[in-house]
Coordinates of C-alpha atoms in Angstrom, one line a residue:
M1 CA 0.0 0.0 0.0
N2 CA 1.2 3.5 -0.8
P3 CA 2.5 5.1 2.5
I4 CA 0.2 8.2 2.1
I5 CA -2.8 6.0 1.5
S6 CA -1.7 3.8 4.5
S7 CA -1.5 6.9 6.7
L8 CA -4.9 8.1 5.6
F9 CA -6.4 4.6 6.2
T10 CA -4.9 4.5 9.8
F11 CA -6.3 8.0 10.5
S12 CA -9.7 7.1 9.3
L13 CA -9.7 4.1 11.7
L14 CA -8.7 6.3 14.6
S15 CA -11.4 8.8 13.8
S16 CA -14.0 6.1 14.1
F17 CA -13.3 5.6 17.8
L18 CA -16.3 7.4 19.1
S19 CA -14.9 7.7 22.7
L20 CA -11.8 9.7 21.7
S21 CA -11.6 13.2 22.9
T22 CA -11.6 16.1 20.4
S23 CA -8.5 17.2 22.1
S24 CA -5.4 16.2 20.1
T25 CA -3.4 15.3 23.2
H26 CA -4.0 14.0 26.6
A27 CA -1.7 14.7 29.6
Q28 CA -2.2 11.2 31.0
Q29 CA -1.9 7.9 29.3
C30 CA -4.3 5.2 30.2
H31 CA -3.4 2.5 32.7
F32 CA -5.5 -0.6 33.0
P33 CA -4.6 -3.1 35.8
A34 CA -6.9 -5.8 34.4
I35 CA -9.0 -6.8 31.3
F36 CA -12.3 -8.5 31.4
N37 CA -13.2 -9.9 28.0
F38 CA -16.5 -11.0 26.6
G39 CA -16.9 -12.6 23.2
D40 CA -16.7 -15.5 20.8
S41 CA -13.9 -17.5 19.1
N42 CA -12.3 -14.2 18.0
S43 CA -11.2 -13.7 21.6
D44 CA -11.6 -17.1 23.3
T45 CA -8.4 -18.1 25.1
G46 CA -9.6 -21.5 26.3
G47 CA -13.3 -21.2 27.4
L48 CA -14.8 -23.6 24.9
S49 CA -11.9 -26.0 25.2
A50 CA -12.3 -26.2 28.9
A51 CA -16.1 -26.8 28.7
F52 CA -16.3 -29.2 25.7
G53 CA -12.8 -30.5 24.9
Q54 CA -9.5 -29.0 23.8
A55 CA -8.9 -27.5 20.4
G56 CA -6.2 -29.9 19.4
P57 CA -3.1 -29.5 17.2
P58 CA -2.0 -27.8 15.0
H59 CA -3.8 -24.9 16.9
G60 CA -1.1 -22.9 18.7
S61 CA 1.8 -24.2 16.6
S62 CA 3.1 -20.8 15.5
F63 CA 3.6 -19.3 19.0
F64 CA 2.6 -21.5 22.0
G65 CA 4.2 -24.6 20.5
S66 CA 1.1 -26.7 21.3
P67 CA -2.7 -26.1 21.6
A68 CA -3.5 -23.2 23.9
G69 CA -7.3 -23.1 23.9
R70 CA -7.3 -20.7 20.9
Y71 CA -8.7 -21.5 17.4
C72 CA -5.7 -20.1 15.8
D73 CA -2.1 -21.0 15.1
G74 CA -1.0 -18.5 17.8
R75 CA -2.1 -15.3 19.5
L76 CA -5.4 -13.5 19.1
V77 CA -6.1 -9.8 19.1
I78 CA -6.9 -9.9 22.8
D79 CA -3.5 -11.4 23.4
F80 CA -1.8 -8.6 21.7
I81 CA -4.0 -6.1 23.7
A82 CA -2.9 -7.8 26.9
E83 CA 0.8 -7.7 25.8
S84 CA 0.6 -4.0 25.0
L85 CA -0.9 -3.2 28.4
G86 CA 1.9 -5.2 30.1
L87 CA -0.6 -7.8 31.3
P88 CA -0.4 -11.6 31.2
Y89 CA -2.5 -13.4 28.7
L90 CA -6.1 -13.8 30.0
S91 CA -7.1 -17.1 31.5
A92 CA -10.5 -18.4 30.5
F93 CA -13.0 -18.1 33.3
L94 CA -14.2 -21.7 32.6
D95 CA -10.6 -23.1 32.8
S96 CA -9.8 -24.3 36.3
V97 CA -6.4 -25.7 35.5
G98 CA -3.5 -23.4 35.9
S99 CA -5.5 -20.2 35.7
N100 CA -4.4 -16.9 37.2
F101 CA -7.1 -14.2 37.4
S102 CA -5.1 -11.5 39.1
H103 CA -5.2 -9.3 36.0
G104 CA -8.7 -10.1 34.8
A105 CA -10.6 -13.0 33.2
N106 CA -11.9 -14.0 29.8
F107 CA -15.5 -15.0 29.6
A108 CA -15.5 -15.5 25.8
T109 CA -16.2 -18.9 24.3
A110 CA -16.0 -19.9 20.7
G111 CA -19.4 -20.0 19.0
S112 CA -21.0 -17.6 21.5
P113 CA -23.8 -15.3 20.3
I114 CA -25.1 -12.2 21.9
R115 CA -28.6 -13.6 22.0
A116 CA -29.3 -17.0 23.5
L117 CA -30.1 -19.7 20.9
N118 CA -32.7 -22.3 21.5
S119 CA -30.4 -25.2 20.7
T120 CA -27.5 -27.2 22.1
L121 CA -23.9 -27.1 20.9
R122 CA -24.2 -30.4 19.2
Q123 CA -27.4 -29.3 17.4
S124 CA -26.2 -26.0 16.0
G125 CA -22.5 -25.7 16.7
F126 CA -23.1 -22.5 18.6
S127 CA -22.0 -22.1 22.3
P128 CA -24.6 -22.0 25.1
F129 CA -22.5 -19.3 26.7
S130 CA -24.3 -16.3 25.2
L131 CA -23.6 -12.8 26.4
D132 CA -26.2 -12.9 29.2
V133 CA -24.6 -16.0 30.5
Q134 CA -21.2 -14.4 30.3
F135 CA -22.4 -11.5 32.3
V136 CA -23.8 -13.8 35.0
Q137 CA -20.4 -15.5 35.1
F138 CA -18.7 -12.1 35.5
Y139 CA -21.2 -11.0 38.2
N140 CA -20.5 -14.2 40.2
F141 CA -16.8 -13.8 39.7
H142 CA -16.8 -10.2 40.8
N143 CA -18.6 -11.0 44.1
R144 CA -17.0 -14.4 44.9
S145 CA -13.4 -13.4 44.0
Q146 CA -13.4 -10.8 46.7
T147 CA -14.8 -13.2 49.3
V148 CA -12.2 -15.8 48.4
R149 CA -9.4 -13.3 48.1
S150 CA -9.9 -12.2 51.7
R151 CA -8.7 -15.6 52.8
G152 CA -5.2 -14.4 51.9
G153 CA -2.3 -16.6 50.8
V154 CA -2.4 -17.9 47.3
Y155 CA -5.9 -16.6 46.8
K156 CA -4.7 -13.0 47.2
T157 CA -2.1 -13.5 44.4
M158 CA -4.5 -15.3 42.0
L159 CA -7.5 -13.0 42.1
P160 CA -7.9 -9.3 41.3
D161 CA -8.2 -6.7 44.0
A162 CA -11.5 -4.8 44.4
D163 CA -10.2 -1.6 42.7
S164 CA -9.3 -3.6 39.5
F165 CA -13.0 -3.9 38.6
S166 CA -13.5 -0.1 38.3
Q167 CA -10.2 0.5 36.7
A168 CA -10.2 -2.4 34.2
L169 CA -10.7 -2.4 30.5
Y170 CA -13.9 -4.2 29.4
T171 CA -13.4 -5.6 25.9
F172 CA -16.1 -7.0 23.6
D173 CA -16.0 -8.9 20.3
M174 CA -19.4 -10.4 19.5
G175 CA -22.1 -10.4 17.0
Q176 CA -20.7 -12.6 14.2
N177 CA -22.4 -15.7 15.5
D178 CA -25.8 -14.0 15.8
L179 CA -25.6 -13.1 12.1
T180 CA -24.4 -16.5 10.8
A181 CA -26.8 -18.4 13.1
G182 CA -29.7 -16.8 11.4
Y183 CA -28.3 -17.5 8.0
F184 CA -27.4 -21.1 8.8
A185 CA -31.1 -21.5 9.9
N186 CA -32.0 -20.8 6.3
K187 CA -33.2 -17.3 7.0
T188 CA -32.7 -14.7 4.3
V189 CA -30.3 -11.8 4.8
E190 CA -33.4 -9.5 5.1
Q191 CA -34.9 -11.7 7.8
V192 CA -31.7 -11.6 9.8
E193 CA -31.6 -7.8 9.4
T194 CA -34.9 -7.6 11.2
E195 CA -33.4 -9.3 14.2
V196 CA -30.6 -6.9 14.6
P197 CA -32.4 -4.4 16.8
E198 CA -33.2 -7.1 19.4
I199 CA -29.6 -8.3 19.3
I200 CA -28.3 -4.8 19.8
S201 CA -30.8 -4.2 22.6
Q202 CA -29.4 -7.3 24.5
F203 CA -25.9 -6.0 23.9
K204 CA -26.7 -2.6 25.4
N205 CA -28.3 -4.3 28.5
A206 CA -25.0 -6.2 29.1
I207 CA -23.0 -3.0 29.0
K208 CA -25.4 -1.3 31.4
N209 CA -25.2 -4.3 33.7
I210 CA -21.4 -4.2 33.8
Y211 CA -21.6 -0.5 34.3
G212 CA -23.8 -1.2 37.3
Q213 CA -21.0 -3.5 38.6
G214 CA -18.5 -0.6 38.4
G215 CA -17.2 -1.1 34.9
R216 CA -16.2 2.3 33.4
Y217 CA -13.9 1.6 30.4
F218 CA -15.4 -0.2 27.4
W219 CA -13.6 -1.3 24.2
I220 CA -16.1 -2.6 21.7
H221 CA -15.1 -4.3 18.4
N222 CA -17.7 -4.3 15.6
T223 CA -18.0 -7.4 13.5
G224 CA -15.9 -8.3 10.5
P225 CA -16.7 -9.0 6.9
I226 CA -18.4 -12.4 7.3
G227 CA -18.9 -12.7 3.5
C228 CA -15.1 -13.2 3.1
L229 CA -14.9 -16.3 5.3
A230 CA -14.9 -19.7 3.7
Y231 CA -17.1 -21.4 6.3
V232 CA -19.9 -19.0 5.4
I233 CA -19.3 -19.0 1.7
E234 CA -19.1 -22.8 1.5
W235 CA -22.1 -23.5 3.7
F236 CA -24.6 -22.4 1.1
P237 CA -24.9 -22.5 -2.7
V238 CA -23.9 -19.0 -3.6
K239 CA -24.5 -17.6 -7.1
A240 CA -21.7 -16.0 -9.1
S241 CA -23.6 -12.7 -9.1
D242 CA -23.4 -12.7 -5.2
F243 CA -19.7 -12.2 -5.2
D244 CA -17.9 -8.9 -5.4
A245 CA -14.7 -8.2 -7.4
H246 CA -12.6 -9.5 -4.5
G247 CA -14.4 -12.8 -4.1
C248 CA -16.4 -11.9 -1.0
V249 CA -20.2 -12.3 -0.8
S250 CA -21.6 -8.8 -1.0
S251 CA -25.0 -9.4 0.7
L252 CA -23.3 -10.9 3.8
N253 CA -20.8 -8.1 4.1
H254 CA -23.7 -5.7 3.8
L255 CA -25.5 -7.6 6.7
A256 CA -22.3 -7.1 8.8
Q257 CA -22.3 -3.4 8.0
Q258 CA -25.9 -3.1 9.0
F259 CA -25.2 -4.7 12.3
N260 CA -22.2 -2.4 12.8
H261 CA -24.2 0.7 12.0
A262 CA -26.7 -0.3 14.7
L263 CA -23.9 -1.1 17.1
K264 CA -22.3 2.3 16.5
Q265 CA -25.6 4.0 17.2
A266 CA -25.9 2.0 20.4
V267 CA -22.5 3.2 21.6
I268 CA -23.7 6.8 21.1
E269 CA -26.8 6.1 23.1
L270 CA -24.8 4.3 25.9
R271 CA -22.4 7.2 26.1
A272 CA -25.3 9.6 26.6
S273 CA -26.9 7.4 29.4
L274 CA -23.8 6.2 31.2
A275 CA -22.3 9.5 32.3
E276 CA -19.1 8.1 33.8
A277 CA -18.3 5.6 31.0
A278 CA -15.6 5.9 28.4
I279 CA -16.8 3.8 25.4
S280 CA -14.6 3.1 22.4
Y281 CA -16.2 1.8 19.2
V282 CA -13.4 0.0 17.3
D283 CA -13.8 -0.5 13.6
V284 CA -12.2 -3.8 13.0
Y285 CA -14.4 -4.4 10.0
S286 CA -12.5 -1.9 8.0
V287 CA -9.2 -3.4 9.0
K288 CA -10.2 -6.9 8.2
H289 CA -11.8 -5.9 4.9
E290 CA -8.7 -4.0 3.9
L291 CA -6.6 -7.1 4.6
F292 CA -8.8 -9.3 2.5
L293 CA -8.8 -6.8 -0.4
H294 CA -5.1 -6.0 -0.4
A295 CA -3.5 -9.0 1.3
Q296 CA -0.4 -9.1 -0.9
G297 CA 0.2 -5.5 -0.4
H298 CA 0.5 -6.2 3.3
G299 CA 2.9 -9.1 2.9
F300 CA 0.4 -12.0 2.8
K301 CA 0.2 -14.6 0.1
R302 CA -3.2 -16.1 0.9
S303 CA -6.3 -14.0 1.5
L304 CA -9.6 -16.0 1.2
M305 CA -7.9 -19.5 1.2
S306 CA -7.5 -21.2 4.5
C307 CA -4.1 -22.2 5.8
C308 CA -5.3 -25.2 7.7
G309 CA -7.9 -27.4 6.1
H310 CA -8.6 -29.8 3.2
G311 CA -9.7 -29.5 -0.4
G312 CA -11.9 -27.2 -2.4
K313 CA -11.4 -23.7 -3.7
Y314 CA -10.7 -22.3 -0.2
N315 CA -8.9 -25.3 1.3
Y316 CA -11.9 -25.7 3.5
N317 CA -14.3 -28.6 4.0
K318 CA -16.9 -28.4 6.8
G319 CA -16.6 -32.2 7.2
I320 CA -12.8 -32.2 7.5
G321 CA -11.7 -29.6 9.9
C322 CA -8.3 -28.2 10.7
G323 CA -6.4 -30.9 12.6
M324 CA -8.5 -33.8 11.6
K325 CA -6.4 -37.0 11.3
K326 CA -6.8 -40.5 9.9
T327 CA -4.9 -43.7 10.5
V328 CA -3.0 -45.1 7.5
K329 CA -1.0 -48.3 8.0
G330 CA -1.0 -47.8 11.7
K331 CA 0.2 -44.2 11.5
E332 CA -1.8 -41.1 12.2
I333 CA -1.6 -38.5 9.4
Y334 CA -3.3 -35.1 9.0
I335 CA -6.1 -34.7 6.5
G336 CA -6.8 -31.2 7.7
K337 CA -3.3 -30.1 7.7
P338 CA -1.7 -26.6 8.1
C339 CA 0.1 -24.8 5.3
D340 CA 3.8 -24.3 5.3
E341 CA 3.7 -20.6 5.9
P342 CA 0.8 -19.6 8.3
G343 CA 2.5 -16.3 8.7
K344 CA 1.7 -15.5 5.1
A345 CA -2.0 -16.5 5.3
V346 CA -4.9 -14.2 6.5
V347 CA -7.3 -17.1 7.4
W348 CA -6.3 -19.9 9.6
D349 CA -9.0 -22.5 9.2
G350 CA -11.8 -21.0 7.1
V351 CA -13.4 -19.5 10.2
H352 CA -10.7 -17.7 12.1
F353 CA -7.7 -15.4 11.4
T354 CA -4.1 -16.4 11.7
Q355 CA -1.8 -15.0 14.3
A356 CA -0.1 -12.8 11.6
A357 CA -3.5 -11.4 10.6
N358 CA -4.4 -10.8 14.2
K359 CA -1.2 -8.9 14.7
F360 CA -2.0 -6.8 11.6
I361 CA -5.4 -6.0 13.0
F362 CA -4.0 -5.1 16.4
D363 CA -1.4 -2.8 15.0
K364 CA -4.1 -0.8 13.2
I365 CA -6.3 -0.4 16.3
A366 CA -3.6 -0.2 19.0
P367 CA -3.2 3.7 19.0
G368 CA -6.7 4.0 20.4
L369 CA -5.8 2.0 23.5
S370 CA -3.8 5.0 24.9
M371 CA -6.9 7.1 24.9
A372 CA -9.5 4.4 25.8
C373 CA -9.9 5.7 29.4
H374 CA -10.8 9.2 28.3
R375 CA -14.4 10.3 28.0
Q376 CA -15.5 12.4 25.1

């Protein structure tokens, strides 16, 4: 990308952070002693793995060296956020093995929607840990952690102090599963669009509830261009006329944009009603869309094609997932195997981004973190 265009692109992203002050500088940089994260697989650091079985190899191979509860070859955007704030990677609230919650907790689980779905994980593939459930988990964690911490000893070192809850950054990355769940249920894009107001209403309620628990600093990602992901494209027979010039499904990306417009309006309304809150609306859609459109210009070789998978136009098969193996002559071999250069691919497994793509996304949104504690 031309350096001038790149600079303008970065500036346009920063200008979309609704919580940023109109002042060009701030005397005080933000300091967050903890992060409490809510979301789906885009920010799940081990929740679904703890509840329903580990995400096996080759997940985690590019950084952790072995599976680490993430549906990725390495770190997620939330991991880079934690690194940038000088905090440890977030332990999943549902993971009782080796977790340290002194600097926050992660309530996200892969497949989680904002709205509760009337189905089990095995029926639909979507997590039962919807945003309202994640809030209940947070509510209980908030109260019980202080009771247990008062016992002293190891409990004091493994749980956050009381002040952390009012000083923490509350991060959100949800909505993608609400949109795809409707589409997977054979609803039209127009039918899913009619459900967006109710989805946004439930999201607003969660923010208000957390505010009622003392949360003051909110970092809210919008949803990405779902029409560029193989698992959505391959799930349904899509006509040639449905694709844009870059190979993404236009109607699905439009659906994501409609959701994002409603989410942005919700942030404006929340800021007006929650006087002490600093709320950042983070336009990750634009960053991800840019990456799909101009992958090679940013050093990537693969854009729509998955790194880890099997067969087809996108190296994706919903029946043969990343990491699937079979036994041949007594030896296990990968069918859903990873590519040789995951650092050059945008998409990891047809559903999720690679560590390299997550780092690209983080780098574009990172400047806003230094101002995320400032109210407009």
